[in-house]
């Protein structure tokens, strides 16, 4: 069941929200489900996204600080139910962050960490909260030809590093935290040296975080943590920028899209996006298409490390293809409202069906 914790609100660096421990979207969706019912809530969600973005058709859209729904009669009630006395501006900032509507322009949205050689690469990797040593090592293992797979495992390795560092070593075994997996992967000189067990372990970590998003968690950067699907997509974008471009960089030096070079995000336009200027949601759409393209390449050796890696990534790809946490939050909210007798079971089932349709059985 979704719940809220103590809220911490700060100004933060650049425009990354530092509000943690609060779940604005879940509260808002409960209110909407109670008001319009399960059948109309998905349309309400799309309207919510459209209101949050200044130009919903553009991958580079800014967000609105006072979208129309903040003028609705129920908005003060939503704010009143949130812990921490959040202002409208902070609550809207949390919504934009969680729904993938924010960007990663260095010095404007994100203060990049060191160790990435390039400020644009650093900004995307910093927003995804992946350390430089993990970032470079995982793509060294897979090669840039498979950077979408490397992105998945880079995020998994970062999750594992944080578990190791933040948990009492005496509790590692009981909690299933395997430090040896992290050490073996970081010591591997090439992918064939990574045991199958380690790949499966990391796959399970990503699966769990995709299904059980720790809403309102704080990243090691001090900002609010991104949902895992957007973290993976951001790392993939950082890898693409690190590769370089033959026909010219898609961004200007001020992190704006370069006219005639940067992609528009329109279907059929295969030009690369200016990733740091694009929203997480737009990058996620690109990531899904790029993952599909890379999956079509058949390795020369049928049983090499890349082939094994591809098999494990396939187990999590359905969860990455389209970050399902929105539908899951709706389903949980609907169940809560049934208990409170504010919506019918039939209405709640509509929300549950949308969530279920995004999943396939996880491998045993």
Coordinates of C-alpha atoms in Angstrom, one line a residue:
X1 CA 0.0 0.0 0.0
X2 CA 1.3 3.4 -0.9
X3 CA 2.1 5.8 2.0
X4 CA 3.8 9.0 2.8
X5 CA 6.7 9.7 5.1
X6 CA 8.3 12.8 6.6
X7 CA 8.7 15.6 4.0
X8 CA 11.9 17.4 3.5
X9 CA 11.8 20.4 1.2
X10 CA 14.8 22.4 0.1
X11 CA 15.8 24.7 -2.7
X12 CA 18.3 22.3 -4.0
X13 CA 20.8 22.7 -6.8
X14 CA 19.6 24.2 -10.1
X15 CA 16.0 23.0 -10.6
X16 CA 16.1 19.4 -9.4
X17 CA 13.4 19.1 -6.7
X18 CA 14.6 18.1 -3.3
X19 CA 11.2 17.4 -1.9
X20 CA 11.2 13.8 -0.6
X21 CA 9.0 11.6 1.5
X22 CA 5.7 12.7 -0.1
X23 CA 3.6 11.1 -2.8
X24 CA 1.7 13.9 -4.6
X25 CA 0.5 11.9 -7.5
X26 CA -1.1 9.1 -5.5
X27 CA -3.0 11.7 -3.4
X28 CA -4.2 13.5 -6.5
X29 CA -5.2 10.3 -8.3
X30 CA -7.2 9.2 -5.2
X31 CA -9.1 12.4 -5.4
X32 CA -9.7 12.1 -9.2
X33 CA -10.8 8.5 -8.9
X34 CA -13.2 9.4 -6.2
X35 CA -14.6 12.2 -8.3
X36 CA -14.8 10.8 -11.8
X37 CA -14.6 7.0 -11.2
X38 CA -12.3 4.4 -12.7
X39 CA -13.6 4.6 -16.3
X40 CA -12.7 8.3 -16.7
X41 CA -9.5 8.4 -14.7
X42 CA -7.1 7.5 -17.6
X43 CA -8.5 10.4 -19.6
X44 CA -8.0 12.6 -16.6
X45 CA -4.4 11.4 -16.3
X46 CA -3.7 12.4 -19.9
X47 CA -5.3 15.8 -19.3
X48 CA -3.0 16.2 -16.2
X49 CA 0.1 15.6 -18.3
X50 CA -1.1 18.1 -20.9
X51 CA -1.7 20.7 -18.3
X52 CA 1.7 20.2 -16.7
X53 CA 3.6 20.7 -20.0
X54 CA 3.7 24.1 -21.8
X55 CA 3.9 22.2 -25.2
X56 CA 2.9 18.6 -24.8
X57 CA 3.9 17.8 -28.4
X58 CA 7.5 18.8 -27.9
X59 CA 10.2 16.6 -26.3
X60 CA 11.8 19.8 -25.1
X61 CA 8.8 21.3 -23.4
X62 CA 9.1 23.3 -20.2
X63 CA 6.6 22.6 -17.3
X64 CA 4.0 25.0 -16.0
X65 CA 4.4 26.2 -12.4
X66 CA 0.6 26.7 -12.0
X67 CA -1.3 24.3 -14.3
X68 CA -5.0 24.6 -14.6
X69 CA -5.8 21.8 -12.2
X70 CA -4.4 23.9 -9.4
X71 CA -7.4 26.1 -9.8
X72 CA -9.9 23.2 -9.3
X73 CA -12.0 23.1 -6.3
X74 CA -10.4 19.9 -4.9
X75 CA -6.8 21.1 -5.2
X76 CA -6.7 22.8 -1.8
X77 CA -8.0 19.6 -0.3
X78 CA -5.2 17.6 -2.0
X79 CA -2.6 20.0 -0.6
X80 CA -4.2 19.9 2.9
X81 CA -3.9 16.1 2.9
X82 CA -0.2 16.1 2.0
X83 CA 2.4 16.1 4.9
X84 CA 4.8 19.0 5.3
X85 CA 2.6 22.0 4.3
X86 CA 3.7 21.8 0.7
X87 CA 3.1 24.9 -1.5
X88 CA 1.5 24.6 -4.9
X89 CA 4.9 25.2 -6.5
X90 CA 6.6 22.4 -4.6
X91 CA 3.7 19.9 -5.2
X92 CA 3.7 20.7 -8.9
X93 CA 7.5 20.3 -9.0
X94 CA 7.2 16.8 -7.4
X95 CA 4.5 15.8 -10.0
X96 CA 6.6 17.0 -12.9
X97 CA 9.7 15.1 -11.6
X98 CA 7.9 11.8 -10.9
X99 CA 6.0 11.8 -14.2
X100 CA 9.2 12.4 -16.2
X101 CA 8.5 15.9 -17.3
X102 CA 11.8 17.5 -16.3
X103 CA 15.1 18.0 -18.1
X104 CA 18.8 17.7 -17.3
X105 CA 20.5 20.8 -18.6
X106 CA 23.9 21.2 -16.8
X107 CA 24.0 24.1 -14.5
X108 CA 20.3 24.8 -15.1
X109 CA 18.4 21.7 -14.1
X110 CA 21.3 19.6 -12.7
X111 CA 24.7 20.2 -11.2
X112 CA 26.9 17.5 -12.9
X113 CA 29.2 15.2 -10.9
X114 CA 32.8 14.8 -12.0
X115 CA 34.3 11.8 -13.7
X116 CA 32.2 11.8 -16.9
X117 CA 34.5 13.8 -19.3
X118 CA 31.7 15.8 -20.7
X119 CA 29.1 18.0 -19.0
X120 CA 26.2 16.7 -21.0
X121 CA 27.1 13.1 -20.3
X122 CA 27.6 14.0 -16.6
X123 CA 24.3 15.8 -16.3
X124 CA 22.2 12.8 -17.6
X125 CA 24.2 10.3 -15.5
X126 CA 24.0 12.6 -12.4
X127 CA 20.2 12.9 -12.7
X128 CA 20.0 9.1 -13.0
X129 CA 22.2 8.9 -9.8
X130 CA 24.8 6.5 -11.2
X131 CA 28.5 6.9 -10.2
X132 CA 31.1 7.5 -12.9
X133 CA 33.1 4.2 -12.1
X134 CA 29.9 2.1 -12.6
X135 CA 28.9 4.1 -15.6
X136 CA 32.1 3.6 -17.5
X137 CA 32.7 0.0 -16.4
X138 CA 29.4 -1.3 -17.5
X139 CA 29.7 0.1 -21.1
X140 CA 33.3 -1.2 -21.2
X141 CA 31.8 -4.7 -20.5
X142 CA 29.1 -4.5 -23.2
X143 CA 30.5 -2.1 -25.7
X144 CA 28.6 0.9 -27.1
X145 CA 26.8 -1.4 -29.5
X146 CA 24.8 -2.6 -26.6
X147 CA 24.6 0.6 -24.5
X148 CA 20.8 0.2 -23.8
X149 CA 21.6 -3.1 -22.0
X150 CA 24.6 -1.5 -20.2
X151 CA 22.2 1.2 -18.9
X152 CA 20.0 -1.4 -17.3
X153 CA 22.8 -3.0 -15.5
X154 CA 24.5 0.3 -14.5
X155 CA 21.3 1.2 -12.6
X156 CA 21.2 -2.2 -11.0
X157 CA 24.8 -1.9 -9.9
X158 CA 24.1 1.5 -8.4
X159 CA 21.1 0.1 -6.5
X160 CA 23.3 -2.7 -5.1
X161 CA 26.1 -0.3 -4.2
X162 CA 23.7 1.8 -2.2
X163 CA 22.2 -1.2 -0.4
X164 CA 25.7 -2.3 0.5
X165 CA 26.8 1.1 1.9
X166 CA 23.5 1.9 3.7
X167 CA 22.8 -1.4 5.3
X168 CA 24.6 -2.9 8.4
X169 CA 26.9 -5.7 7.0
X170 CA 25.5 -8.1 9.7
X171 CA 22.1 -7.8 8.0
X172 CA 23.3 -8.3 4.4
X173 CA 22.7 -12.1 4.3
X174 CA 19.2 -11.9 5.8
X175 CA 18.2 -9.2 3.4
X176 CA 19.7 -10.9 0.3
X177 CA 22.3 -8.2 -0.3
X178 CA 25.2 -9.9 -2.1
X179 CA 28.3 -7.7 -1.9
X180 CA 30.3 -10.4 -3.8
X181 CA 28.1 -9.8 -6.9
X182 CA 29.1 -6.2 -7.0
X183 CA 32.8 -7.0 -6.5
X184 CA 32.8 -9.7 -9.2
X185 CA 31.1 -7.5 -11.8
X186 CA 33.4 -4.6 -11.1
X187 CA 36.5 -6.8 -11.4
X188 CA 35.4 -8.5 -14.6
X189 CA 37.6 -7.5 -17.6
X190 CA 35.0 -8.6 -20.1
X191 CA 31.4 -9.8 -20.1
X192 CA 32.2 -13.5 -20.3
X193 CA 33.8 -13.2 -16.9
X194 CA 30.4 -12.2 -15.3
X195 CA 28.7 -15.3 -13.9
X196 CA 25.1 -16.1 -15.0
X197 CA 24.1 -15.9 -11.3
X198 CA 25.3 -12.3 -11.1
X199 CA 23.3 -11.3 -14.2
X200 CA 20.2 -12.9 -12.8
X201 CA 20.8 -11.2 -9.4
X202 CA 21.1 -7.7 -11.0
X203 CA 18.1 -8.4 -13.3
X204 CA 16.0 -9.2 -10.2
X205 CA 17.1 -5.9 -8.5
X206 CA 15.9 -3.9 -11.5
X207 CA 12.6 -5.9 -11.7
X208 CA 11.9 -5.2 -8.1
X209 CA 12.6 -1.5 -8.3
X210 CA 10.5 -1.1 -11.4
X211 CA 7.5 -2.9 -9.8
X212 CA 8.0 -1.4 -6.3
X213 CA 9.1 2.1 -6.9
X214 CA 10.3 3.8 -3.7
X215 CA 8.2 6.9 -4.1
X216 CA 9.6 9.9 -2.5
X217 CA 13.1 8.4 -1.9
X218 CA 16.1 10.7 -1.9
X219 CA 18.9 10.1 -4.4
X220 CA 22.6 10.2 -3.3
X221 CA 22.8 13.6 -5.1
X222 CA 20.4 15.1 -2.5
X223 CA 17.6 15.4 -5.1
X224 CA 14.4 13.4 -5.2
X225 CA 15.1 10.0 -6.8
X226 CA 13.8 9.4 -10.4
X227 CA 11.6 6.3 -11.0
X228 CA 13.8 3.4 -12.2
X229 CA 12.6 3.4 -15.8
X230 CA 13.6 7.0 -16.3
X231 CA 16.9 6.4 -14.6
X232 CA 17.7 3.6 -17.1
X233 CA 16.6 5.8 -20.0
X234 CA 18.7 8.7 -18.8
X235 CA 21.8 6.5 -18.5
X236 CA 21.2 5.2 -22.1
X237 CA 21.0 8.8 -23.3
X238 CA 24.3 9.6 -21.5
X239 CA 26.0 6.6 -23.2
X240 CA 24.7 7.8 -26.6
X241 CA 26.1 11.3 -26.0
X242 CA 29.4 9.7 -24.9
X243 CA 29.6 7.9 -28.3
X244 CA 29.8 11.1 -30.2
X245 CA 28.0 12.1 -33.4
X246 CA 29.2 12.0 -37.0
X247 CA 26.7 14.6 -38.3
X248 CA 27.1 17.1 -35.6
X249 CA 26.2 17.3 -31.9
X250 CA 22.4 17.7 -31.5
X251 CA 22.8 20.3 -28.7
X252 CA 24.2 23.8 -28.7
X253 CA 26.8 24.7 -26.0
X254 CA 24.0 26.3 -23.9
X255 CA 22.1 23.0 -23.9
X256 CA 19.4 24.0 -26.4
X257 CA 18.5 21.8 -29.3
X258 CA 20.5 22.6 -32.4
X259 CA 18.3 23.6 -35.3
X260 CA 18.4 21.2 -38.2
X261 CA 20.4 18.6 -36.2
X262 CA 18.4 17.8 -33.1
X263 CA 15.5 15.4 -33.4
X264 CA 12.0 16.6 -33.1
X265 CA 10.6 13.5 -31.4
X266 CA 8.0 13.2 -34.1
X267 CA 7.5 9.6 -35.4
X268 CA 9.7 9.0 -38.4
X269 CA 12.3 11.5 -37.3
X270 CA 15.4 9.4 -36.6
X271 CA 17.7 12.3 -35.7
X272 CA 19.1 12.1 -32.2
X273 CA 17.4 14.2 -29.5
X274 CA 19.3 16.9 -27.6
X275 CA 19.0 14.6 -24.6
X276 CA 19.9 17.1 -21.8
X277 CA 17.2 19.5 -23.1
X278 CA 14.6 16.7 -23.5
X279 CA 12.2 15.5 -20.8
X280 CA 12.7 12.1 -19.1
X281 CA 9.5 11.0 -20.7
X282 CA 10.7 11.9 -24.2
X283 CA 14.0 10.1 -23.6
X284 CA 12.1 7.1 -22.4
X285 CA 10.2 6.9 -25.7
X286 CA 13.5 7.1 -27.5
X287 CA 15.0 4.5 -25.3
X288 CA 12.3 2.0 -26.0
X289 CA 12.9 2.4 -29.8
X290 CA 16.6 2.3 -29.5
X291 CA 16.5 -0.9 -27.3
X292 CA 14.4 -2.6 -30.0
X293 CA 16.9 -1.5 -32.7
X294 CA 19.9 -2.8 -30.7
X295 CA 18.1 -6.1 -30.0
X296 CA 17.9 -6.9 -33.7
X297 CA 21.7 -7.2 -33.9
X298 CA 22.7 -10.9 -33.6
X299 CA 26.1 -11.5 -31.9
X300 CA 28.7 -13.4 -33.9
X301 CA 29.1 -16.0 -31.1
X302 CA 25.8 -17.5 -30.2
X303 CA 26.6 -18.2 -26.5
X304 CA 28.9 -15.2 -25.7
X305 CA 28.3 -12.8 -22.8
X306 CA 26.3 -10.4 -24.9
X307 CA 23.8 -13.1 -25.8
X308 CA 23.4 -14.0 -22.1
X309 CA 23.0 -10.3 -21.3
X310 CA 20.3 -9.9 -23.9
X311 CA 18.4 -12.7 -22.5
X312 CA 18.3 -11.3 -19.0
X313 CA 17.5 -7.8 -20.2
X314 CA 14.5 -9.1 -22.1
X315 CA 13.1 -10.2 -18.7
X316 CA 12.9 -6.6 -17.5
X317 CA 12.2 -4.8 -20.8
X318 CA 8.4 -5.2 -20.6
X319 CA 8.6 -3.3 -17.3
X320 CA 10.7 -0.6 -18.9
X321 CA 8.4 -0.2 -21.8
X322 CA 6.4 2.4 -20.6
X323 CA 7.1 3.1 -16.9
X324 CA 4.0 1.4 -15.4
X325 CA 4.1 3.1 -12.1
X326 CA 1.4 5.5 -13.1
X327 CA -1.1 2.7 -13.7
X328 CA 0.0 0.8 -10.6
X329 CA -0.6 3.9 -8.4
X330 CA -4.1 4.2 -9.9
X331 CA -4.8 0.6 -9.1
X332 CA -3.7 0.9 -5.5
X333 CA -5.6 4.1 -5.1
X334 CA -8.7 2.5 -6.5
X335 CA -8.4 -0.4 -4.0
X336 CA -8.2 2.1 -1.2
X337 CA -11.3 3.9 -2.4
X338 CA -13.2 0.7 -2.6
X339 CA -12.4 0.1 1.0
X340 CA -13.7 3.6 1.8
X341 CA -16.7 2.9 -0.4
X342 CA -16.0 5.9 -2.6
X343 CA -15.8 3.9 -5.9
X344 CA -17.3 0.6 -6.9
X345 CA -15.3 -2.6 -7.4
X346 CA -16.1 -2.5 -11.1
X347 CA -14.5 1.0 -11.4
X348 CA -11.5 -0.2 -9.4
X349 CA -11.1 -3.2 -11.7
X350 CA -10.7 -1.0 -14.7
X351 CA -7.6 0.6 -13.1
X352 CA -6.3 -2.8 -12.1
X353 CA -6.7 -4.1 -15.7
X354 CA -4.7 -1.2 -17.1
X355 CA -1.8 -2.1 -14.6
X356 CA -2.0 -5.8 -15.3
X357 CA -1.9 -5.3 -19.1
X358 CA 1.7 -3.9 -18.8
X359 CA 3.2 -7.0 -17.2
X360 CA 4.2 -10.5 -18.2
X361 CA 5.1 -13.2 -15.7
X362 CA 8.6 -12.8 -14.2
X363 CA 10.9 -15.7 -14.7
X364 CA 11.3 -18.0 -11.8

